[in-house]
JSON list of C-alpha atoms and ligand atoms in Angstrom, two decimals:
[
{"chain": "P", "resi": 1, "resn": "MET", "atom": "CA", "xyz": [0.23, 0.28, 0.62]},
{"chain": "P", "resi": 2, "resn": "ASN", "atom": "CA", "xyz": [1.74, 3.01, -1.22]},
{"chain": "P", "resi": 3, "resn": "ALA", "atom": "CA", "xyz": [2.61, 5.40, 2.25]},
{"chain": "P", "resi": 4, "resn": "TYR", "atom": "CA", "xyz": [0.82, 9.29, 2.32]},
{"chain": "P", "resi": 5, "resn": "HIS", "atom": "CA", "xyz": [3.23, 11.63, 1.70]},
{"chain": "P", "resi": 6, "resn": "ARG", "atom": "CA", "xyz": [2.09, 14.81, 3.05]},
{"chain": "P", "resi": 7, "resn": "ILE", "atom": "CA", "xyz": [-0.63, 15.12, 5.79]},
{"chain": "P", "resi": 8, "resn": "MET", "atom": "CA", "xyz": [-3.47, 18.35, 6.47]},
{"chain": "P", "resi": 9, "resn": "LEU", "atom": "CA", "xyz": [-4.38, 18.83, 9.11]},
{"chain": "P", "resi": 10, "resn": "ALA", "atom": "CA", "xyz": [-7.67, 20.89, 9.42]},
{"chain": "P", "resi": 11, "resn": "VAL", "atom": "CA", "xyz": [-8.14, 22.42, 13.48]},
{"chain": "P", "resi": 12, "resn": "ASP", "atom": "CA", "xyz": [-11.03, 24.74, 14.12]},
{"chain": "P", "resi": 13, "resn": "LEU", "atom": "CA", "xyz": [-8.70, 25.78, 17.70]},
{"chain": "P", "resi": 14, "resn": "THR", "atom": "CA", "xyz": [-11.39, 24.43, 19.66]},
{"chain": "P", "resi": 15, "resn": "GLU", "atom": "CA", "xyz": [-10.74, 21.27, 23.15]},
{"chain": "P", "resi": 16, "resn": "GLU", "atom": "CA", "xyz": [-11.64, 19.05, 19.95]},
{"chain": "P", "resi": 17, "resn": "SER", "atom": "CA", "xyz": [-8.79, 19.63, 18.05]},
{"chain": "P", "resi": 18, "resn": "ARG", "atom": "CA", "xyz": [-6.15, 17.53, 20.13]},
{"chain": "P", "resi": 19, "resn": "PRO", "atom": "CA", "xyz": [-7.09, 14.58, 19.82]},
{"chain": "P", "resi": 20, "resn": "VAL", "atom": "CA", "xyz": [-6.92, 14.47, 15.84]},
{"chain": "P", "resi": 21, "resn": "ALA", "atom": "CA", "xyz": [-4.42, 16.31, 16.02]},
{"chain": "P", "resi": 22, "resn": "GLU", "atom": "CA", "xyz": [-2.72, 13.27, 18.07]},
{"chain": "P", "resi": 23, "resn": "ARG", "atom": "CA", "xyz": [-4.16, 11.26, 15.27]},
{"chain": "P", "resi": 24, "resn": "ALA", "atom": "CA", "xyz": [-2.60, 12.68, 12.66]},
{"chain": "P", "resi": 25, "resn": "LEU", "atom": "CA", "xyz": [0.76, 13.83, 14.72]},
{"chain": "P", "resi": 26, "resn": "ALA", "atom": "CA", "xyz": [1.09, 9.16, 15.00]},
{"chain": "P", "resi": 27, "resn": "LEU", "atom": "CA", "xyz": [-0.13, 8.69, 11.81]},
{"chain": "P", "resi": 28, "resn": "ALA", "atom": "CA", "xyz": [3.02, 11.20, 9.22]},
{"chain": "P", "resi": 29, "resn": "SER", "atom": "CA", "xyz": [5.05, 9.62, 11.95]},
{"chain": "P", "resi": 30, "resn": "ALA", "atom": "CA", "xyz": [3.93, 6.28, 11.29]},
{"chain": "P", "resi": 31, "resn": "SER", "atom": "CA", "xyz": [3.90, 6.61, 7.41]},
{"chain": "P", "resi": 32, "resn": "GLY", "atom": "CA", "xyz": [6.57, 8.74, 6.84]},
{"chain": "P", "resi": 33, "resn": "ALA", "atom": "CA", "xyz": [5.40, 12.09, 5.40]},
{"chain": "P", "resi": 34, "resn": "GLU", "atom": "CA", "xyz": [5.15, 15.60, 6.34]},
{"chain": "P", "resi": 35, "resn": "LEU", "atom": "CA", "xyz": [2.59, 17.33, 8.58]},
{"chain": "P", "resi": 36, "resn": "HIS", "atom": "CA", "xyz": [0.78, 20.43, 7.47]},
{"chain": "P", "resi": 37, "resn": "ILE", "atom": "CA", "xyz": [-2.38, 22.38, 9.56]},
{"chain": "P", "resi": 38, "resn": "VAL", "atom": "CA", "xyz": [-4.73, 24.44, 8.72]},
{"chain": "P", "resi": 39, "resn": "HIS", "atom": "CA", "xyz": [-7.54, 26.10, 10.23]},
{"chain": "P", "resi": 40, "resn": "VAL", "atom": "CA", "xyz": [-9.76, 29.01, 8.43]},
{"chain": "P", "resi": 41, "resn": "ILE", "atom": "CA", "xyz": [-11.41, 32.71, 9.84]},
{"chain": "P", "resi": 42, "resn": "GLU", "atom": "CA", "xyz": [-15.28, 32.72, 8.62]},
{"chain": "P", "resi": 43, "resn": "PRO", "atom": "CA", "xyz": [-15.60, 35.71, 8.04]},
{"chain": "P", "resi": 44, "resn": "LEU", "atom": "CA", "xyz": [-18.24, 37.80, 10.57]},
{"chain": "P", "resi": 45, "resn": "SER", "atom": "CA", "xyz": [-20.70, 38.55, 7.73]},
{"chain": "P", "resi": 46, "resn": "LEU", "atom": "CA", "xyz": [-20.95, 34.65, 6.96]},
{"chain": "P", "resi": 47, "resn": "ALA", "atom": "CA", "xyz": [-21.16, 33.31, 10.62]},
{"chain": "P", "resi": 48, "resn": "TYR", "atom": "CA", "xyz": [-24.30, 35.79, 11.18]},
{"chain": "P", "resi": 49, "resn": "GLY", "atom": "CA", "xyz": [-26.04, 35.84, 8.28]},
{"chain": "P", "resi": 50, "resn": "GLY", "atom": "CA", "xyz": [-24.47, 39.04, 5.96]},
{"chain": "P", "resi": 51, "resn": "ASP", "atom": "CA", "xyz": [-26.26, 41.48, 7.23]},
{"chain": "P", "resi": 52, "resn": "VAL", "atom": "CA", "xyz": [-24.76, 43.28, 10.00]},
{"chain": "P", "resi": 53, "resn": "PRO", "atom": "CA", "xyz": [-26.00, 47.18, 10.67]},
{"chain": "P", "resi": 54, "resn": "MET", "atom": "CA", "xyz": [-22.39, 47.79, 11.66]},
{"chain": "P", "resi": 55, "resn": "ASP", "atom": "CA", "xyz": [-18.65, 48.14, 9.95]},
{"chain": "P", "resi": 56, "resn": "LEU", "atom": "CA", "xyz": [-17.06, 44.18, 10.99]},
{"chain": "P", "resi": 57, "resn": "SER", "atom": "CA", "xyz": [-13.59, 45.20, 10.09]},
{"chain": "P", "resi": 58, "resn": "ALA", "atom": "CA", "xyz": [-11.58, 45.91, 13.27]},
{"chain": "P", "resi": 59, "resn": "ILE", "atom": "CA", "xyz": [-13.62, 42.94, 15.24]},
{"chain": "P", "resi": 60, "resn": "GLN", "atom": "CA", "xyz": [-12.02, 40.94, 12.82]},
{"chain": "P", "resi": 61, "resn": "ASP", "atom": "CA", "xyz": [-9.50, 42.40, 12.87]},
{"chain": "P", "resi": 62, "resn": "GLN", "atom": "CA", "xyz": [-9.06, 40.60, 16.02]},
{"chain": "P", "resi": 63, "resn": "ILE", "atom": "CA", "xyz": [-10.23, 37.48, 15.49]},
{"chain": "P", "resi": 64, "resn": "HIS", "atom": "CA", "xyz": [-7.21, 37.30, 12.82]},
{"chain": "P", "resi": 65, "resn": "GLU", "atom": "CA", "xyz": [-5.27, 38.75, 15.26]},
{"chain": "P", "resi": 66, "resn": "GLN", "atom": "CA", "xyz": [-6.05, 35.48, 18.32]},
{"chain": "P", "resi": 67, "resn": "ALA", "atom": "CA", "xyz": [-6.26, 32.92, 15.62]},
{"chain": "P", "resi": 68, "resn": "ARG", "atom": "CA", "xyz": [-3.14, 34.02, 14.05]},
{"chain": "P", "resi": 69, "resn": "SER", "atom": "CA", "xyz": [-1.43, 33.28, 18.03]},
{"chain": "P", "resi": 70, "resn": "HIS", "atom": "CA", "xyz": [-3.98, 30.35, 18.79]},
{"chain": "P", "resi": 71, "resn": "LEU", "atom": "CA", "xyz": [-2.62, 28.61, 16.13]},
{"chain": "P", "resi": 72, "resn": "THR", "atom": "CA", "xyz": [0.72, 29.57, 16.40]},
{"chain": "P", "resi": 73, "resn": "GLU", "atom": "CA", "xyz": [0.57, 28.10, 20.10]},
{"chain": "P", "resi": 74, "resn": "PHE", "atom": "CA", "xyz": [-1.12, 24.56, 18.85]},
{"chain": "P", "resi": 75, "resn": "ALA", "atom": "CA", "xyz": [1.32, 24.14, 15.19]},
{"chain": "P", "resi": 76, "resn": "GLN", "atom": "CA", "xyz": [4.32, 24.64, 18.02]},
{"chain": "P", "resi": 77, "resn": "GLY", "atom": "CA", "xyz": [3.23, 21.43, 20.28]},
{"chain": "P", "resi": 78, "resn": "LEU", "atom": "CA", "xyz": [2.83, 19.31, 18.04]},
{"chain": "P", "resi": 79, "resn": "GLY", "atom": "CA", "xyz": [6.80, 20.93, 15.56]},
{"chain": "P", "resi": 80, "resn": "ILE", "atom": "CA", "xyz": [4.91, 21.85, 12.98]},
{"chain": "P", "resi": 81, "resn": "ASN", "atom": "CA", "xyz": [7.28, 24.36, 11.45]},
{"chain": "P", "resi": 82, "resn": "GLU", "atom": "CA", "xyz": [5.66, 28.22, 10.35]},
{"chain": "P", "resi": 83, "resn": "SER", "atom": "CA", "xyz": [6.09, 26.91, 5.86]},
{"chain": "P", "resi": 84, "resn": "ARG", "atom": "CA", "xyz": [3.21, 24.47, 6.68]},
{"chain": "P", "resi": 85, "resn": "ARG", "atom": "CA", "xyz": [0.58, 26.58, 9.02]},
{"chain": "P", "resi": 86, "resn": "HIS", "atom": "CA", "xyz": [-1.89, 27.65, 7.17]},
{"chain": "P", "resi": 87, "resn": "LEU", "atom": "CA", "xyz": [-4.08, 30.91, 8.49]},
{"chain": "P", "resi": 88, "resn": "ILE", "atom": "CA", "xyz": [-7.51, 30.79, 5.48]},
{"chain": "P", "resi": 89, "resn": "PHE", "atom": "CA", "xyz": [-10.18, 33.86, 5.74]},
{"chain": "P", "resi": 90, "resn": "GLY", "atom": "CA", "xyz": [-13.49, 31.90, 4.08]},
{"chain": "P", "resi": 91, "resn": "ARG", "atom": "CA", "xyz": [-15.79, 29.22, 4.21]},
{"chain": "P", "resi": 92, "resn": "PRO", "atom": "CA", "xyz": [-14.40, 26.12, 6.26]},
{"chain": "P", "resi": 93, "resn": "GLU", "atom": "CA", "xyz": [-15.32, 23.37, 4.42]},
{"chain": "P", "resi": 94, "resn": "ASN", "atom": "CA", "xyz": [-13.63, 25.13, 0.78]},
{"chain": "P", "resi": 95, "resn": "GLU", "atom": "CA", "xyz": [-10.55, 26.41, 2.08]},
{"chain": "P", "resi": 96, "resn": "ILE", "atom": "CA", "xyz": [-10.05, 22.93, 4.26]},
{"chain": "P", "resi": 97, "resn": "GLN", "atom": "CA", "xyz": [-9.47, 21.54, 0.82]},
{"chain": "P", "resi": 98, "resn": "ARG", "atom": "CA", "xyz": [-8.24, 24.76, -1.92]},
{"chain": "P", "resi": 99, "resn": "THR", "atom": "CA", "xyz": [-5.77, 24.67, 1.27]},
{"chain": "P", "resi": 100, "resn": "ALA", "atom": "CA", "xyz": [-4.94, 20.62, 0.87]},
{"chain": "P", "resi": 101, "resn": "GLU", "atom": "CA", "xyz": [-5.49, 21.32, -3.50]},
{"chain": "P", "resi": 102, "resn": "ILE", "atom": "CA", "xyz": [-2.53, 23.82, -3.56]},
{"chain": "P", "resi": 103, "resn": "ASN", "atom": "CA", "xyz": [-0.12, 22.26, -1.35]},
{"chain": "P", "resi": 104, "resn": "LYS", "atom": "CA", "xyz": [-0.51, 18.69, -2.99]},
{"chain": "P", "resi": 105, "resn": "ALA", "atom": "CA", "xyz": [-2.00, 17.30, 0.39]},
{"chain": "P", "resi": 106, "resn": "ASP", "atom": "CA", "xyz": [-2.83, 13.39, 0.33]},
{"chain": "P", "resi": 107, "resn": "LEU", "atom": "CA", "xyz": [-4.50, 12.69, 2.73]},
{"chain": "P", "resi": 108, "resn": "ILE", "atom": "CA", "xyz": [-7.15, 15.40, 4.71]},
{"chain": "P", "resi": 109, "resn": "VAL", "atom": "CA", "xyz": [-7.32, 15.07, 8.53]},
{"chain": "P", "resi": 110, "resn": "VAL", "atom": "CA", "xyz": [-10.57, 16.23, 10.89]},
{"chain": "P", "resi": 111, "resn": "GLY", "atom": "CA", "xyz": [-12.67, 16.39, 13.67]},
{"chain": "P", "resi": 112, "resn": "SER", "atom": "CA", "xyz": [-16.26, 13.73, 13.04]},
{"chain": "P", "resi": 113, "resn": "HIS", "atom": "CA", "xyz": [-17.25, 17.42, 15.22]},
{"chain": "P", "resi": 114, "resn": "GLY", "atom": "CA", "xyz": [-16.71, 20.35, 16.46]},
{"chain": "P", "resi": 115, "resn": "ARG", "atom": "CA", "xyz": [-17.77, 23.91, 17.41]},
{"chain": "P", "resi": 116, "resn": "HIS", "atom": "CA", "xyz": [-21.01, 22.63, 15.66]},
{"chain": "P", "resi": 117, "resn": "GLY", "atom": "CA", "xyz": [-21.66, 19.71, 17.47]},
{"chain": "P", "resi": 118, "resn": "LEU", "atom": "CA", "xyz": [-22.75, 16.72, 17.77]},
{"chain": "P", "resi": 119, "resn": "ALA", "atom": "CA", "xyz": [-25.92, 16.60, 16.43]},
{"chain": "P", "resi": 120, "resn": "LEU", "atom": "CA", "xyz": [-25.33, 15.18, 12.64]},
{"chain": "P", "resi": 121, "resn": "LEU", "atom": "CA", "xyz": [-23.42, 11.66, 12.40]},
{"chain": "P", "resi": 122, "resn": "LEU", "atom": "CA", "xyz": [-20.30, 13.62, 10.68]},
{"chain": "P", "resi": 123, "resn": "GLY", "atom": "CA", "xyz": [-19.87, 17.10, 11.85]},
{"chain": "P", "resi": 124, "resn": "SER", "atom": "CA", "xyz": [-21.57, 20.04, 9.96]},
{"chain": "P", "resi": 125, "resn": "THR", "atom": "CA", "xyz": [-17.33, 21.07, 8.37]},
{"chain": "P", "resi": 126, "resn": "ALA", "atom": "CA", "xyz": [-16.49, 17.59, 7.95]},
{"chain": "P", "resi": 127, "resn": "ASN", "atom": "CA", "xyz": [-19.12, 16.16, 5.48]},
{"chain": "P", "resi": 128, "resn": "GLY", "atom": "CA", "xyz": [-19.10, 19.20, 3.32]},
{"chain": "P", "resi": 129, "resn": "VAL", "atom": "CA", "xyz": [-14.83, 18.49, 3.17]},
{"chain": "P", "resi": 130, "resn": "LEU", "atom": "CA", "xyz": [-15.60, 15.44, 2.23]},
{"chain": "P", "resi": 131, "resn": "HIS", "atom": "CA", "xyz": [-17.55, 15.87, -0.28]},
{"chain": "P", "resi": 132, "resn": "GLY", "atom": "CA", "xyz": [-15.83, 16.79, -3.85]},
{"chain": "P", "resi": 133, "resn": "ALA", "atom": "CA", "xyz": [-12.60, 16.17, -2.01]},
{"chain": "P", "resi": 134, "resn": "PRO", "atom": "CA", "xyz": [-9.10, 16.72, -4.40]},
{"chain": "P", "resi": 135, "resn": "CYS", "atom": "CA", "xyz": [-7.93, 13.28, -1.86]},
{"chain": "P", "resi": 136, "resn": "ASP", "atom": "CA", "xyz": [-8.47, 10.78, 1.43]},
{"chain": "P", "resi": 137, "resn": "VAL", "atom": "CA", "xyz": [-10.05, 12.54, 4.05]},
{"chain": "P", "resi": 138, "resn": "LEU", "atom": "CA", "xyz": [-10.02, 10.96, 7.93]},
{"chain": "P", "resi": 139, "resn": "ALA", "atom": "CA", "xyz": [-12.47, 12.05, 10.19]},
{"chain": "P", "resi": 140, "resn": "VAL", "atom": "CA", "xyz": [-10.89, 11.17, 13.67]},
{"chain": "P", "resi": 141, "resn": "ARG", "atom": "CA", "xyz": [-14.45, 10.07, 16.34]},
{"chain": "P", "resi": 142, "resn": "VAL", "atom": "CA", "xyz": [-14.15, 12.80, 18.90]},
{"chain": "P", "resi": 143, "resn": "GLY", "atom": "CA", "xyz": [-16.64, 14.52, 20.85]},
{"chain": "P", "resi": 144, "resn": "GLN", "atom": "CA", "xyz": [-18.20, 10.39, 21.90]},
{"chain": "P", "resi": 145, "resn": "THR", "atom": "CA", "xyz": [-18.97, 8.93, 25.57]},
{"chain": "P", "resi": 146, "resn": "THR", "atom": "CA", "xyz": [-19.90, 5.82, 25.66]},
{"chain": "P", "resi": 147, "resn": "GLU", "atom": "CA", "xyz": [-17.13, 3.83, 24.92]},
{"chain": "P", "resi": 148, "resn": "LYS", "atom": "CA", "xyz": [-17.05, 0.23, 22.99]},
{"chain": "O", "resi": 1, "resn": "LIG", "atom": "P1", "xyz": [-17.68, 20.48, 13.04]},
{"chain": "O", "resi": 1, "resn": "LIG", "atom": "O1", "xyz": [-17.99, 20.71, 11.89]},
{"chain": "O", "resi": 1, "resn": "LIG", "atom": "O2", "xyz": [-17.80, 22.22, 13.64]},
{"chain": "O", "resi": 1, "resn": "LIG", "atom": "O3", "xyz": [-18.76, 19.63, 13.44]},
{"chain": "O", "resi": 1, "resn": "LIG", "atom": "O4", "xyz": [-16.47, 20.33, 12.71]},
{"chain": "O", "resi": 1, "resn": "LIG", "atom": "C1", "xyz": [-16.27, 19.12, 12.55]},
{"chain": "O", "resi": 1, "resn": "LIG", "atom": "C2", "xyz": [-14.43, 19.38, 12.11]},
{"chain": "O", "resi": 1, "resn": "LIG", "atom": "O5", "xyz": [-13.89, 20.39, 10.83]},
{"chain": "O", "resi": 1, "resn": "LIG", "atom": "C3", "xyz": [-13.51, 19.42, 13.02]},
{"chain": "O", "resi": 1, "resn": "LIG", "atom": "O6", "xyz": [-13.13, 18.61, 14.00]},
{"chain": "O", "resi": 1, "resn": "LIG", "atom": "C4", "xyz": [-12.54, 20.62, 11.69]},
{"chain": "O", "resi": 1, "resn": "LIG", "atom": "O7", "xyz": [-11.24, 18.97, 11.82]},
{"chain": "O", "resi": 1, "resn": "LIG", "atom": "C5", "xyz": [-13.04, 20.93, 11.23]},
{"chain": "O", "resi": 1, "resn": "LIG", "atom": "N1", "xyz": [-12.90, 22.37, 11.10]},
{"chain": "O", "resi": 1, "resn": "LIG", "atom": "C6", "xyz": [-13.88, 23.17, 11.42]},
{"chain": "O", "resi": 1, "resn": "LIG", "atom": "N2", "xyz": [-14.25, 24.38, 10.89]},
{"chain": "O", "resi": 1, "resn": "LIG", "atom": "C7", "xyz": [-12.87, 24.65, 10.92]},
{"chain": "O", "resi": 1, "resn": "LIG", "atom": "C8", "xyz": [-12.48, 25.54, 10.98]},
{"chain": "O", "resi": 1, "resn": "LIG", "atom": "N3", "xyz": [-12.57, 27.04, 11.36]},
{"chain": "O", "resi": 1, "resn": "LIG", "atom": "N4", "xyz": [-11.55, 25.88, 9.84]},
{"chain": "O", "resi": 1, "resn": "LIG", "atom": "C9", "xyz": [-10.19, 24.15, 10.05]},
{"chain": "O", "resi": 1, "resn": "LIG", "atom": "N5", "xyz": [-10.88, 23.62, 10.21]},
{"chain": "O", "resi": 1, "resn": "LIG", "atom": "C10", "xyz": [-11.62, 23.46, 10.94]}
]
């Protein structure tokens, strides 16, 4: 079987990111793959439906800075250097796919669930990434309370 060469780990930087990252890290070292990390910042207008009657640019800048420092800290903890960190602005599922494609990743690793909760069989982002993904996708099961 062909081993993976480049793994794109997608994190929403919530608590659930840790077990997902650990799985990606283990896979990368087992297969000798390069590990990249991507975090997507959602435009506020997208999250709140588009017509907010105020200028959101200052808040958006602040969110950007906060995301940058969280991603730096998180990636450093995993030993992922700067050239393999991707902070992108846009719609998460599209941008995760696009970043994987641009960087020629052959595996995308996401959490089965994140901020959008456990209501769906797969979280909405994991689902979106799966549809039309440019490569394999691994959804690491998170947030389940019942052990088998
Ligand atoms: P969710 O759709 O919120 O349940 O998230 C499921 C998984 O999609 C998370 O565990 C992450 O792996 C990924 N994900 C969600 N939002 C983002 C984001 N903004 N940037 C990168 N990955 C994300």
